[in-house]
PDB file of C-alpha atoms (C1' of nucleotides) in Angstrom:
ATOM      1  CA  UNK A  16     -32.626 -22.023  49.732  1.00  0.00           C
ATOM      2  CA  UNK A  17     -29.294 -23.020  51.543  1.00  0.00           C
ATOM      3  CA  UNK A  18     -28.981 -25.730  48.740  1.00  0.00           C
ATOM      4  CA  UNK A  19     -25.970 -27.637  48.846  1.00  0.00           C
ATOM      5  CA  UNK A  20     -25.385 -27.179  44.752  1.00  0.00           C
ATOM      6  CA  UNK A  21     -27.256 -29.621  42.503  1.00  0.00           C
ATOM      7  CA  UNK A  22     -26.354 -33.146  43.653  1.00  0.00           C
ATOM      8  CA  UNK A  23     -29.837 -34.437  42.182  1.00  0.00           C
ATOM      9  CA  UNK A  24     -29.529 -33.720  38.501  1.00  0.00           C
ATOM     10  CA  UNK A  25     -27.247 -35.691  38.088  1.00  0.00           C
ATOM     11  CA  UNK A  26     -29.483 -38.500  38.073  1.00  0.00           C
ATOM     12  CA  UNK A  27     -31.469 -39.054  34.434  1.00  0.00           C
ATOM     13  CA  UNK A  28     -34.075 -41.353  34.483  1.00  0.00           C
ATOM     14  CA  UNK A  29     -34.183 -41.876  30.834  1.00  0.00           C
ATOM     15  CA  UNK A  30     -30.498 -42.407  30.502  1.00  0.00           C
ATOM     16  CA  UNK A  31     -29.518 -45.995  28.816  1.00  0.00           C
ATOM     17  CA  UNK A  32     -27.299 -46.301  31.667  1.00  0.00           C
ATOM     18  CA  UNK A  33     -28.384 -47.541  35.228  1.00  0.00           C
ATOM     19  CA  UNK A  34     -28.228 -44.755  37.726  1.00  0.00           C
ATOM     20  CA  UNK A  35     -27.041 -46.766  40.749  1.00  0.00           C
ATOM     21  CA  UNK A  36     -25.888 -50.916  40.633  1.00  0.00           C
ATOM     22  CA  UNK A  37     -28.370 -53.232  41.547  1.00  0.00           C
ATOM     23  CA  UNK A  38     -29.780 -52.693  45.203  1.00  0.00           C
ATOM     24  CA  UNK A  39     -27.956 -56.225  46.101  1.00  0.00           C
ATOM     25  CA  UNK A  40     -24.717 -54.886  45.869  1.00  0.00           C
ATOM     26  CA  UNK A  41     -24.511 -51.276  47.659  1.00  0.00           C
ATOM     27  CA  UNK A  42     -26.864 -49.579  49.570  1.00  0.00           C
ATOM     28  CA  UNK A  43     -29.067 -46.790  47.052  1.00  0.00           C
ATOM     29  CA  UNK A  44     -27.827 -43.190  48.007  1.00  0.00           C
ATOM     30  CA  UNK A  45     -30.286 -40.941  49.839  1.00  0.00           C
ATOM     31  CA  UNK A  46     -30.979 -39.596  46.348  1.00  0.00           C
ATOM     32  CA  UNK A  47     -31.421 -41.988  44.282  1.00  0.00           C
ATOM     33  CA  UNK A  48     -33.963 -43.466  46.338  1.00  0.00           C
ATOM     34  CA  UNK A  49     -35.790 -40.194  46.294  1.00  0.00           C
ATOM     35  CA  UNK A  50     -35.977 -40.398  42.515  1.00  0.00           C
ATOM     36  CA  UNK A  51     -36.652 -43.707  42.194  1.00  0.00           C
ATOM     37  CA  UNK A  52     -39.373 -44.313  44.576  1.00  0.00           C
ATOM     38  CA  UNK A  53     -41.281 -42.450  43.344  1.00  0.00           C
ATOM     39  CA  UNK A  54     -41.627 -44.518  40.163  1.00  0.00           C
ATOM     40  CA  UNK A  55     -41.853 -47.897  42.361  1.00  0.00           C
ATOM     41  CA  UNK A  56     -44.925 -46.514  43.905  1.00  0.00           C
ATOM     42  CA  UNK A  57     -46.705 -45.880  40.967  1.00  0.00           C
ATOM     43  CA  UNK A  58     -46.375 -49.317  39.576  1.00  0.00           C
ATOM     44  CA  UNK A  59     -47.938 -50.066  43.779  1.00  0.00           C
ATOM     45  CA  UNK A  60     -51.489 -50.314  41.860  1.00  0.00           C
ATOM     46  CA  UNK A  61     -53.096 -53.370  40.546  1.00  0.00           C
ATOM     47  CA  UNK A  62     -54.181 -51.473  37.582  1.00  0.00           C
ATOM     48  CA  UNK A  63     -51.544 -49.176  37.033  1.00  0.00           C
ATOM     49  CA  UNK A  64     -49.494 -52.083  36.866  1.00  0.00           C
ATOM     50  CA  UNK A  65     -51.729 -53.888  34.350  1.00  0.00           C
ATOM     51  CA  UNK A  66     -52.221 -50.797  32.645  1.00  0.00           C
ATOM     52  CA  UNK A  67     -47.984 -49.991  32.347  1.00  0.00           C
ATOM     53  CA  UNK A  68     -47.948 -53.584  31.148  1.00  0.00           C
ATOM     54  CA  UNK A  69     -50.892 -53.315  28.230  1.00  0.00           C
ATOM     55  CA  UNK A  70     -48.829 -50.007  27.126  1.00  0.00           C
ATOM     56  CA  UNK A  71     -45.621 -51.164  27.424  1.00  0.00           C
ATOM     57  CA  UNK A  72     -46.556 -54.646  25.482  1.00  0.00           C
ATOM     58  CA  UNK A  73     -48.220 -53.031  22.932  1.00  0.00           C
ATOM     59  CA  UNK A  74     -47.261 -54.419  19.467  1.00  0.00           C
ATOM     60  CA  UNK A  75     -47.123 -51.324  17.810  1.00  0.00           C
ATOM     61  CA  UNK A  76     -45.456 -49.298  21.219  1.00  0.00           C
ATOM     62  CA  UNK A  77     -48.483 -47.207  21.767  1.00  0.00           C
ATOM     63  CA  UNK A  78     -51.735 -47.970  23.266  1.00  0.00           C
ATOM     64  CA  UNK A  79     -55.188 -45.588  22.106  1.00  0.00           C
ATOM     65  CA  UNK A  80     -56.793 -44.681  25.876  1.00  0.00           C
ATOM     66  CA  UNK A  81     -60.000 -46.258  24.159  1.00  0.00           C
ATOM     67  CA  UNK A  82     -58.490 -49.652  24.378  1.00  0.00           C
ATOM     68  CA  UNK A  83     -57.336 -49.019  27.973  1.00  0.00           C
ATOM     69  CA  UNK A  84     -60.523 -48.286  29.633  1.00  0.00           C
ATOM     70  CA  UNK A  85     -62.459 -50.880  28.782  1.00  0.00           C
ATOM     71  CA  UNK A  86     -60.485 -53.635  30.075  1.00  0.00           C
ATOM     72  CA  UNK A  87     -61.346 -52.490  34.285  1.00  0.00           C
ATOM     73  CA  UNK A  88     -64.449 -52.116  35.783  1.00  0.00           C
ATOM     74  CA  UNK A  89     -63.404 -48.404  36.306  1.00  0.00           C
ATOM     75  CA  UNK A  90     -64.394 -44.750  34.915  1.00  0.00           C
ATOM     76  CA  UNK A  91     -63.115 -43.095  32.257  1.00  0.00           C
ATOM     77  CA  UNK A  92     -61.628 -40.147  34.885  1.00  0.00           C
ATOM     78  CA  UNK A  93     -60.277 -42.954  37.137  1.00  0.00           C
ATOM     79  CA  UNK A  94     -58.555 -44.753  34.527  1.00  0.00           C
ATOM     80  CA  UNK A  95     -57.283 -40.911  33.591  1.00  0.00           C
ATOM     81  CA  UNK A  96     -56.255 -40.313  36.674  1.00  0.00           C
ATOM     82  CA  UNK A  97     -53.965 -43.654  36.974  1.00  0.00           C
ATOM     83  CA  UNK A  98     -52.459 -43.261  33.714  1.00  0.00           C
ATOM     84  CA  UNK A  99     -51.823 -39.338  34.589  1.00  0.00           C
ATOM     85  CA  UNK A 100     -50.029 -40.745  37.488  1.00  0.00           C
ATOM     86  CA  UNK A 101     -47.765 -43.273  35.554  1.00  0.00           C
ATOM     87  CA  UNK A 102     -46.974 -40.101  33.445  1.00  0.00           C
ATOM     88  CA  UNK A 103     -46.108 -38.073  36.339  1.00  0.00           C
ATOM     89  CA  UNK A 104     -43.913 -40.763  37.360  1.00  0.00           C
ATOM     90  CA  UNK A 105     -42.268 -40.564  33.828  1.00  0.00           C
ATOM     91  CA  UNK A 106     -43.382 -43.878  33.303  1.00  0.00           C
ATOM     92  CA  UNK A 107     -45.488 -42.820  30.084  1.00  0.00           C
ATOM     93  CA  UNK A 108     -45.309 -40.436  27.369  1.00  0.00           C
ATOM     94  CA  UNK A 109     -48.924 -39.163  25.899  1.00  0.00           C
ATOM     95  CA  UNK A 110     -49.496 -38.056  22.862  1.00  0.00           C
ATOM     96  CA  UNK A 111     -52.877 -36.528  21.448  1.00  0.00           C
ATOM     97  CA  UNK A 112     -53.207 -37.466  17.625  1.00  0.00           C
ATOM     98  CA  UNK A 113     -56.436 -36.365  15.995  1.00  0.00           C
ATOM     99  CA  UNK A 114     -59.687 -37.376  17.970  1.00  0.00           C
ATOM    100  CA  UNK A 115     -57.742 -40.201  20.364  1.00  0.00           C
ATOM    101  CA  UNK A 116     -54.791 -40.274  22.791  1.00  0.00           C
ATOM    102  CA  UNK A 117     -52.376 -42.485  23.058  1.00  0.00           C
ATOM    103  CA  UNK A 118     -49.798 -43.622  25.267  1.00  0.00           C
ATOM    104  CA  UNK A 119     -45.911 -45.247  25.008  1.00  0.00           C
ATOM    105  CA  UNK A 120     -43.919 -46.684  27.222  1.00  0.00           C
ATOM    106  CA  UNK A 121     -40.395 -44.745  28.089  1.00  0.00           C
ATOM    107  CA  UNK A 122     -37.816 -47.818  28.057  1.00  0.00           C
ATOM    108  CA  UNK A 123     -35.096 -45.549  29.823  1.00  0.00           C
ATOM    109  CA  UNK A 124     -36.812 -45.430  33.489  1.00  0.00           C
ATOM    110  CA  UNK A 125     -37.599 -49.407  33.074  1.00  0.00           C
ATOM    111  CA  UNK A 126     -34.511 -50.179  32.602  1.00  0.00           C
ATOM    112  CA  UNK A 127     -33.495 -48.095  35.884  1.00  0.00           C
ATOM    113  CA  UNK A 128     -35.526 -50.072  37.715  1.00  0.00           C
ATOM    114  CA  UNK A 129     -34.712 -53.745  36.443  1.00  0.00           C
ATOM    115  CA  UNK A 130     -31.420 -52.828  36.779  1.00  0.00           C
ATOM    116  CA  UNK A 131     -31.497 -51.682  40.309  1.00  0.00           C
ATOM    117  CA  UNK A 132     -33.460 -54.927  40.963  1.00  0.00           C
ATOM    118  CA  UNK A 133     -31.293 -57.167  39.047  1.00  0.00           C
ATOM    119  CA  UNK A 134     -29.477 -59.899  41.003  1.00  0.00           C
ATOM    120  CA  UNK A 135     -26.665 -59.940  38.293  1.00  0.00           C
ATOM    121  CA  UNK A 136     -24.191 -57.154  38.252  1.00  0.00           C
ATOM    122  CA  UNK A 137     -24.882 -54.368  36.538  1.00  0.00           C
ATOM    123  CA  UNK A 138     -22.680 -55.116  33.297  1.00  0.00           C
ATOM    124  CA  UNK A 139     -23.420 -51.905  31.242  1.00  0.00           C
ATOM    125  CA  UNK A 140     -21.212 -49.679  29.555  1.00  0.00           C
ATOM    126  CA  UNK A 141     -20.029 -48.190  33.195  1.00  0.00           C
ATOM    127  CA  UNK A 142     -16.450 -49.765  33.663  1.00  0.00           C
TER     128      UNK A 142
ATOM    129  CA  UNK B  12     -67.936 -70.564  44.379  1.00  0.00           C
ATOM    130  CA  UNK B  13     -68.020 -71.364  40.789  1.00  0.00           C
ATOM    131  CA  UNK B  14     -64.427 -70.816  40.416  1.00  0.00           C
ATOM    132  CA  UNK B  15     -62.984 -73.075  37.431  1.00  0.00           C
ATOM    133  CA  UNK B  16     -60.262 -74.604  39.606  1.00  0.00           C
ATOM    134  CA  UNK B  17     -57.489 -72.152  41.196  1.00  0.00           C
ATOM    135  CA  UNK B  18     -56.086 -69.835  39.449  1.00  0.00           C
ATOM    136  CA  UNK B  19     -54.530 -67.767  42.377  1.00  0.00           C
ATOM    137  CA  UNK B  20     -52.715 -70.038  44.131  1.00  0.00           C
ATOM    138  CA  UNK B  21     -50.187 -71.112  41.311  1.00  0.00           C
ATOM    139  CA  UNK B  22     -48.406 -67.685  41.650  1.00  0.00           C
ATOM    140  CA  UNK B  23     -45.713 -68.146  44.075  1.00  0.00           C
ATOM    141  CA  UNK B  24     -43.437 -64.769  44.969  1.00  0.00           C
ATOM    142  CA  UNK B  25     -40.828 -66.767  46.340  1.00  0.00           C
ATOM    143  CA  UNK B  26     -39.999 -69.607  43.301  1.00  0.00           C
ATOM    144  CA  UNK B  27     -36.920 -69.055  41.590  1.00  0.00           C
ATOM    145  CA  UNK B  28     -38.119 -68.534  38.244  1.00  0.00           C
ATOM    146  CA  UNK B  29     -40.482 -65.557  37.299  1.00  0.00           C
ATOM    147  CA  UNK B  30     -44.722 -66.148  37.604  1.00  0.00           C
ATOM    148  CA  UNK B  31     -44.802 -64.252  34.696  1.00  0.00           C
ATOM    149  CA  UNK B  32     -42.896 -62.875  31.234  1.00  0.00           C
ATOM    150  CA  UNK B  33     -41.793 -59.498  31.574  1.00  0.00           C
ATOM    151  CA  UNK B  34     -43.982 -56.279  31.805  1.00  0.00           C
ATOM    152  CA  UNK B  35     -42.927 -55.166  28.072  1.00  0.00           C
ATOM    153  CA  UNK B  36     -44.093 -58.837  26.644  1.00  0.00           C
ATOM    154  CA  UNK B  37     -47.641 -59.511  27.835  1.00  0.00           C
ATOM    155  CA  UNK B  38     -50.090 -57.773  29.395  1.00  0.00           C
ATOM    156  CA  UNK B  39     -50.149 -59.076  33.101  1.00  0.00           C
ATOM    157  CA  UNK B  40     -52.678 -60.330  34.430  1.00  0.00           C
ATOM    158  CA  UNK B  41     -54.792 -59.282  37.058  1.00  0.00           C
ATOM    159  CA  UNK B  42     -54.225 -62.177  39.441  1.00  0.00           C
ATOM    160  CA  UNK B  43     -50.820 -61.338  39.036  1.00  0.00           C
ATOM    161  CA  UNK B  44     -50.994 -57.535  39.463  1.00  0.00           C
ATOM    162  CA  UNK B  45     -53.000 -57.633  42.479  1.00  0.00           C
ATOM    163  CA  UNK B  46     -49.856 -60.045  43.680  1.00  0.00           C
ATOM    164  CA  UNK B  47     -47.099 -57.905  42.421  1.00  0.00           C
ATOM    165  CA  UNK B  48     -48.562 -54.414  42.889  1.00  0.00           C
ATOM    166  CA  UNK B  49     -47.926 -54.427  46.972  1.00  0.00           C
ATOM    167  CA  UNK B  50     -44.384 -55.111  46.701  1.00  0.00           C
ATOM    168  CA  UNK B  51     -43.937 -52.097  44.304  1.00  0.00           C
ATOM    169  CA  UNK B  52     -45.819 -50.374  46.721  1.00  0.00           C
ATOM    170  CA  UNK B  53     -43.857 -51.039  49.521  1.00  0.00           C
ATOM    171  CA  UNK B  54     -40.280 -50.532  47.495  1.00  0.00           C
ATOM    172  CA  UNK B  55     -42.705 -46.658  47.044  1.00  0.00           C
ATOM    173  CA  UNK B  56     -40.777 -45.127  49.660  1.00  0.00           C
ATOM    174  CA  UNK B  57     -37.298 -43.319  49.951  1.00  0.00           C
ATOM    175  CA  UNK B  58     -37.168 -44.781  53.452  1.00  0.00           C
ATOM    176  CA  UNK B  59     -38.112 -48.254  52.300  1.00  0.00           C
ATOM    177  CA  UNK B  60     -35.650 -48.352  49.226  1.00  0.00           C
ATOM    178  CA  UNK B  61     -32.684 -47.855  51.152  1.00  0.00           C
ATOM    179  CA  UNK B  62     -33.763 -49.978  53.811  1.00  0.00           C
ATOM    180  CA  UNK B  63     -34.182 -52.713  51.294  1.00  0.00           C
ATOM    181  CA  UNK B  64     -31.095 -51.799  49.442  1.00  0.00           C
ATOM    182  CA  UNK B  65     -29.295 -51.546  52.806  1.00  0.00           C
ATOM    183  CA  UNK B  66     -30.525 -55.068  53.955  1.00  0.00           C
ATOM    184  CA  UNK B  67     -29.924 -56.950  50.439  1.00  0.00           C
ATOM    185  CA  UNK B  68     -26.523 -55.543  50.064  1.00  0.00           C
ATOM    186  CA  UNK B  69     -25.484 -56.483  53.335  1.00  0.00           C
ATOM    187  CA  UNK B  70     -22.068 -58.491  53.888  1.00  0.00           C
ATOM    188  CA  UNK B  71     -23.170 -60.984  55.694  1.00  0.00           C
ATOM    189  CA  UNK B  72     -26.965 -61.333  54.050  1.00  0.00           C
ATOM    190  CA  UNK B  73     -28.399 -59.943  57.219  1.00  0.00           C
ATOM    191  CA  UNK B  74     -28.611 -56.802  59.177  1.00  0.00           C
ATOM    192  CA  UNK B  75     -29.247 -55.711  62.742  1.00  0.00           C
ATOM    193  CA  UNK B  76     -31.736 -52.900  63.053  1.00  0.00           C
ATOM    194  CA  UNK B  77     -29.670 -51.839  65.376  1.00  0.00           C
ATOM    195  CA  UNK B  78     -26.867 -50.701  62.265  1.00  0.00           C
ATOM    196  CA  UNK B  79     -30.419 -49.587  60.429  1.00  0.00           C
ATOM    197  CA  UNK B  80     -32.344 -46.837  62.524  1.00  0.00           C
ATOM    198  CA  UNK B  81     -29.216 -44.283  62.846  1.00  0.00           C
ATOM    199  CA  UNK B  82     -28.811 -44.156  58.972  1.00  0.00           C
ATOM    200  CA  UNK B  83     -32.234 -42.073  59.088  1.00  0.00           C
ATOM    201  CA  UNK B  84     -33.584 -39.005  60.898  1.00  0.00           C
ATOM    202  CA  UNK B  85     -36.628 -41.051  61.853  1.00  0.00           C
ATOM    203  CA  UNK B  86     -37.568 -42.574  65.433  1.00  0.00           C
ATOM    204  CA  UNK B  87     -37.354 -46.525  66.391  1.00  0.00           C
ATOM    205  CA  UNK B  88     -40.548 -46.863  65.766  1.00  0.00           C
ATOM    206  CA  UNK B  89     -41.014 -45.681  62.511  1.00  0.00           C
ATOM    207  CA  UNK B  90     -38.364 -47.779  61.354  1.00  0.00           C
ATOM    208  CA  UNK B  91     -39.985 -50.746  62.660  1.00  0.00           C
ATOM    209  CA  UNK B  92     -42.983 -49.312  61.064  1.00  0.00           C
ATOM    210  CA  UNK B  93     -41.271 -49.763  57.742  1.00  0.00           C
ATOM    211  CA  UNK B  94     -39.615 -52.734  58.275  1.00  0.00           C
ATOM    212  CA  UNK B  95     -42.611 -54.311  58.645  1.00  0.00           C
ATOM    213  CA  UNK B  96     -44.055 -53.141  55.971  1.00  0.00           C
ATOM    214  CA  UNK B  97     -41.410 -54.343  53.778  1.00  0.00           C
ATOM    215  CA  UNK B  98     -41.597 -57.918  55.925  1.00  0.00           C
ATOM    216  CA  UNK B  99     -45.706 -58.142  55.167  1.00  0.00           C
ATOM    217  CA  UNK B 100     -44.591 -57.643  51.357  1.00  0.00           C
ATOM    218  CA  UNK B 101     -42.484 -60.231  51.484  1.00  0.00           C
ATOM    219  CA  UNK B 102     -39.704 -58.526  50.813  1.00  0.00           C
ATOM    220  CA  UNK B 103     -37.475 -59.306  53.923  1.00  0.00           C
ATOM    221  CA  UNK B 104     -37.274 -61.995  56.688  1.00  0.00           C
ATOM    222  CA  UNK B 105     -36.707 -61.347  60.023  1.00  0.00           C
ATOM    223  CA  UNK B 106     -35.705 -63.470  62.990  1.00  0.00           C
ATOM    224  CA  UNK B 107     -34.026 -62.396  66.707  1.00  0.00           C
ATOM    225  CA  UNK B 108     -30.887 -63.464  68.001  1.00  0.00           C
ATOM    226  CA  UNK B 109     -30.494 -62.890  71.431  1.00  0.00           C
ATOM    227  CA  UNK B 110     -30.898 -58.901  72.124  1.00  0.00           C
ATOM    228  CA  UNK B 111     -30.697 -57.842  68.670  1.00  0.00           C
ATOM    229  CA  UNK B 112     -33.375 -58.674  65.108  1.00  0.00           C
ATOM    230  CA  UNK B 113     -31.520 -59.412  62.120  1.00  0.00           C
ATOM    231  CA  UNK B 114     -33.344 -58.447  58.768  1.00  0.00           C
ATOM    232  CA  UNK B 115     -32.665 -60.590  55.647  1.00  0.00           C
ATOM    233  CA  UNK B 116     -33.888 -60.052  52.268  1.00  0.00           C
ATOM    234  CA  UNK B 117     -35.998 -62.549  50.385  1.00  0.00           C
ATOM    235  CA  UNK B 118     -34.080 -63.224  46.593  1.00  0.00           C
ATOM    236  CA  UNK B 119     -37.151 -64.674  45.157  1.00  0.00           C
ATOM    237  CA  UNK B 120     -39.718 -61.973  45.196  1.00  0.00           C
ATOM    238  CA  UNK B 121     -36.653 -59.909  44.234  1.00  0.00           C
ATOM    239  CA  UNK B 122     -36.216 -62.200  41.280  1.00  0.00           C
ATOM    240  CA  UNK B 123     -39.765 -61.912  40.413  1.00  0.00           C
ATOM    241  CA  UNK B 124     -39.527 -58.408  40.176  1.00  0.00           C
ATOM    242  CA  UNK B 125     -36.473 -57.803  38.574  1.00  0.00           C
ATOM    243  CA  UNK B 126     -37.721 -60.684  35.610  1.00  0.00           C
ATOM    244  CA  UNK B 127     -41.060 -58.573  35.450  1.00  0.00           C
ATOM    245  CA  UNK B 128     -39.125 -55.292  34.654  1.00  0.00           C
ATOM    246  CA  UNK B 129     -36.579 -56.787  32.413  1.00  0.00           C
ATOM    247  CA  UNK B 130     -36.262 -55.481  28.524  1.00  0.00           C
ATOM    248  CA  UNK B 131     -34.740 -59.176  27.731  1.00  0.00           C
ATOM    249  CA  UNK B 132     -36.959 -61.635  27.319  1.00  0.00           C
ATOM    250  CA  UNK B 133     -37.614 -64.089  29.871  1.00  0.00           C
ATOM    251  CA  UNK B 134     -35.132 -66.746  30.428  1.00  0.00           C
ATOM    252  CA  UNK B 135     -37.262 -68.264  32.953  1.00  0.00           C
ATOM    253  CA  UNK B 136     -37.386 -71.841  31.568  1.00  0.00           C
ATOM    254  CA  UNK B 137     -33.692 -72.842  31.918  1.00  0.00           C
ATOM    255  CA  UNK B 138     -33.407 -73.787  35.304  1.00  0.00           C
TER     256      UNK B 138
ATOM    257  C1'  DC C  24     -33.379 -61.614  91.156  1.00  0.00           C
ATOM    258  C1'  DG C  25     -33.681 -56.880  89.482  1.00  0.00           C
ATOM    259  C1'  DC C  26     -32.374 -53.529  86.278  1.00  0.00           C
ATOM    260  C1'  DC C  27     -31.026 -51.954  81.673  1.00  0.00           C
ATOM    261  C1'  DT C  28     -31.031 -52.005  76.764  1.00  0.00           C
ATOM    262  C1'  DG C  29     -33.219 -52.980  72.427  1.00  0.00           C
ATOM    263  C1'  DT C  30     -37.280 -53.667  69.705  1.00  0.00           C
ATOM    264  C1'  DC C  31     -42.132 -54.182  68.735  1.00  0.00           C
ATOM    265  C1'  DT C  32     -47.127 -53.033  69.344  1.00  0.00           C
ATOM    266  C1'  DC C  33     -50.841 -49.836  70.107  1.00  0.00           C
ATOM    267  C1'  DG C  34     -53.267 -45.640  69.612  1.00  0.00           C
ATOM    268  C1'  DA C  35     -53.546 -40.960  67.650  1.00  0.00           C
ATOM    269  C1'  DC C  36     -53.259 -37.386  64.219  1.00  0.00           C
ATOM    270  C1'  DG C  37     -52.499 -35.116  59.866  1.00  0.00           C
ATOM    271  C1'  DT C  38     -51.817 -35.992  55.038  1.00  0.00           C
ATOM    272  C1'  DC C  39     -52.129 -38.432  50.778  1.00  0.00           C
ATOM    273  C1'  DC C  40     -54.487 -41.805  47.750  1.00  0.00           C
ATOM    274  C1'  DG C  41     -58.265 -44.071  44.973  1.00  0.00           C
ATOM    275  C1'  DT C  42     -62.638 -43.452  43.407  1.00  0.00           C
ATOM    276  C1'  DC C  43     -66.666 -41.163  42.066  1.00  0.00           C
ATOM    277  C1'  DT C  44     -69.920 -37.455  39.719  1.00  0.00           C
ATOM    278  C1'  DA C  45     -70.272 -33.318  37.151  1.00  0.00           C
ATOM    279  C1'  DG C  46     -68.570 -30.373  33.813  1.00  0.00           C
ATOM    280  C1'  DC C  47     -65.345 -28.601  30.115  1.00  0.00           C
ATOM    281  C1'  DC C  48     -62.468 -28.692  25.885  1.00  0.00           C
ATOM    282  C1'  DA C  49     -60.823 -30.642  21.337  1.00  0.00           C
ATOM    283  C1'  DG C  50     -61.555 -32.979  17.129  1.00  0.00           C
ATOM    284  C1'  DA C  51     -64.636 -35.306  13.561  1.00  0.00           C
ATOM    285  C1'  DC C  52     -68.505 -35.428  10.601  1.00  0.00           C
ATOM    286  C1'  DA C  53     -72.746 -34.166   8.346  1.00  0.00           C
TER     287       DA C  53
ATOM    288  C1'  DT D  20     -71.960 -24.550  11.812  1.00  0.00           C
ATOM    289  C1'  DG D  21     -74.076 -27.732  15.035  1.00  0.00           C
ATOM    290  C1'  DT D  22     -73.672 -31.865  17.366  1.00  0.00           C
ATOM    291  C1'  DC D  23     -71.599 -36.009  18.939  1.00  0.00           C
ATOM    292  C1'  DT D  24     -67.803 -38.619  20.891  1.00  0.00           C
ATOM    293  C1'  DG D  25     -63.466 -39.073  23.472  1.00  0.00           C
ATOM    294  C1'  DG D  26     -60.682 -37.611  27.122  1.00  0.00           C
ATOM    295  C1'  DC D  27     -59.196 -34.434  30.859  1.00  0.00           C
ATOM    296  C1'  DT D  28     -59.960 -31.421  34.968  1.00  0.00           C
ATOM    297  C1'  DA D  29     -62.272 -30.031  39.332  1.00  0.00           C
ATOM    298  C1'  DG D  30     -64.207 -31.076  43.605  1.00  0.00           C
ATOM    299  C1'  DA D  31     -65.565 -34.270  47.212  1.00  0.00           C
ATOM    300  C1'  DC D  32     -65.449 -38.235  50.259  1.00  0.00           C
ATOM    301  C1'  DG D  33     -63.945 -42.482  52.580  1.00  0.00           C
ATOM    302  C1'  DG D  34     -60.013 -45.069  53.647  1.00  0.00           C
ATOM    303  C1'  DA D  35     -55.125 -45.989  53.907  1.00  0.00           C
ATOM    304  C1'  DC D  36     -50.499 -44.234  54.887  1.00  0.00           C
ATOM    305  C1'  DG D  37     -46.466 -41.960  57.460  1.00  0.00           C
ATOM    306  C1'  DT D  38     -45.137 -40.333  61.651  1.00  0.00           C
ATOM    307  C1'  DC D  39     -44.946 -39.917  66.431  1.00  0.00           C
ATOM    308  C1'  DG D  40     -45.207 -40.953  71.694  1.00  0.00           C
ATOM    309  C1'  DA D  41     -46.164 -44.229  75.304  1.00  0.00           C
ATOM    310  C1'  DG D  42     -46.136 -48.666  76.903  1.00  0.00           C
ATOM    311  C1'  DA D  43     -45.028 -53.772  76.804  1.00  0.00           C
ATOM    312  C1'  DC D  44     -42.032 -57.643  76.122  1.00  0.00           C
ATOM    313  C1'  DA D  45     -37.488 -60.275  75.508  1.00  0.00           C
ATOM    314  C1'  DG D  46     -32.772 -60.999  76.535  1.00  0.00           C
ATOM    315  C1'  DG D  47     -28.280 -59.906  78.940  1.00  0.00           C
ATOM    316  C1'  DC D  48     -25.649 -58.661  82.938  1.00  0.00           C
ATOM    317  C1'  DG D  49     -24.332 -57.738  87.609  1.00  0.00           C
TER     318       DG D  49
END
DNA sequence: CGCCTGTCTCGACGTCCGTCTAGCCAGACA
DNA sequence: TGTCTGGCTAGACGGACGTCGAGACAGGCG
């Protein structure tokens, strides 16, 4: 482990604060894009998309896993599995209350990603 | 073919303003998602990002792939493995010049994903 | 015209991904 | 306490992905 210290922590996900300025404007460091990509590629599914958007739209900012299965033509383990990768991603937050589970959005990592997508410059609280 | 009229065809990755309201409004819908999802995917990849972030940040809107392949410890063709991928997602154009391909990214699909992302609510409508 | 440089395409190989079935654990209710 | 329902984990299988090497094609230069 001939580590160079720890470059990496440095980026937080769920920080209010974009990580990086938009993509447009300078090229995404080495390890940023390791970070980030990650989260890009699970949003790289029809459904995990759909599903990210039903839990992240949710009027109350949680979604019960009984009212996410239903809407695809897919098993209960395969929907599991998608949503277990959208948490893995730190996409999603699960939380187990009583006899169903249910799952919020985390705004920080969205906003990490709309900002390095943005066109606009990135005009948060970084000077 | 029972379809009721198209549905598919209206969603255009390359108009200015988004096909849909952002992720955190409305559930999207699966027409869309199935649309969306492979750019996501192809934005999945360290590699990819900065390639993308390297081409869309470029000074003069375009790059050779000549100034792209030694940024990475990856062989020719494996960069032109990813550029494609990133040109069959619509992310970037391409076109050659003489000896050299120039790579050019695509601001609409980047628009579209950036509006799907966004916290704010969509200002689509004002042109 | 012939050679050189730059880039893409094709084929191959190992790994990861998406989906399924089967089975297990936790909580609710009678 | 027994049973039912809801959700996750484990294992397996087919297909797609990431990477490479070899070869082909386009353009520039002497």
């Amino acid at each position: 482990m001939s580590k160079q210290g720890p470059p990496l922590a440095v980026i937080d996900l769920n920080a209010d604060a974009p990580c990086c300025p938009p993509l447009t404007q300078r090229r995404v460091p080495a390890e940023a894009a390791v970070v980030l990509a990650p989260a890009f590629k699970a949003l790289g599914d029809p459904v995990r998309l759909q599903l990210m958007s039903m839990i992240a739209s949710a009027e109350d900012g949680e979604v019960c896993v009984c009212d996410l299965t239903p809407a695809f033509d897919l098993t209960g383990p395969t929907i599991s599995h998608h949503l277990k990768t959208l948490r893995e991603a730190g996409l999603v937050d699960a939380e187990r209350r009583g006899t169903w589970v249910y799952y919020r959005a985390r705004p920080g990592i969205l906003r990490q990603l709309a900002a390095l997508l943005s066109i606009e410059p990135a005009l948060s609280s970084q000077a």
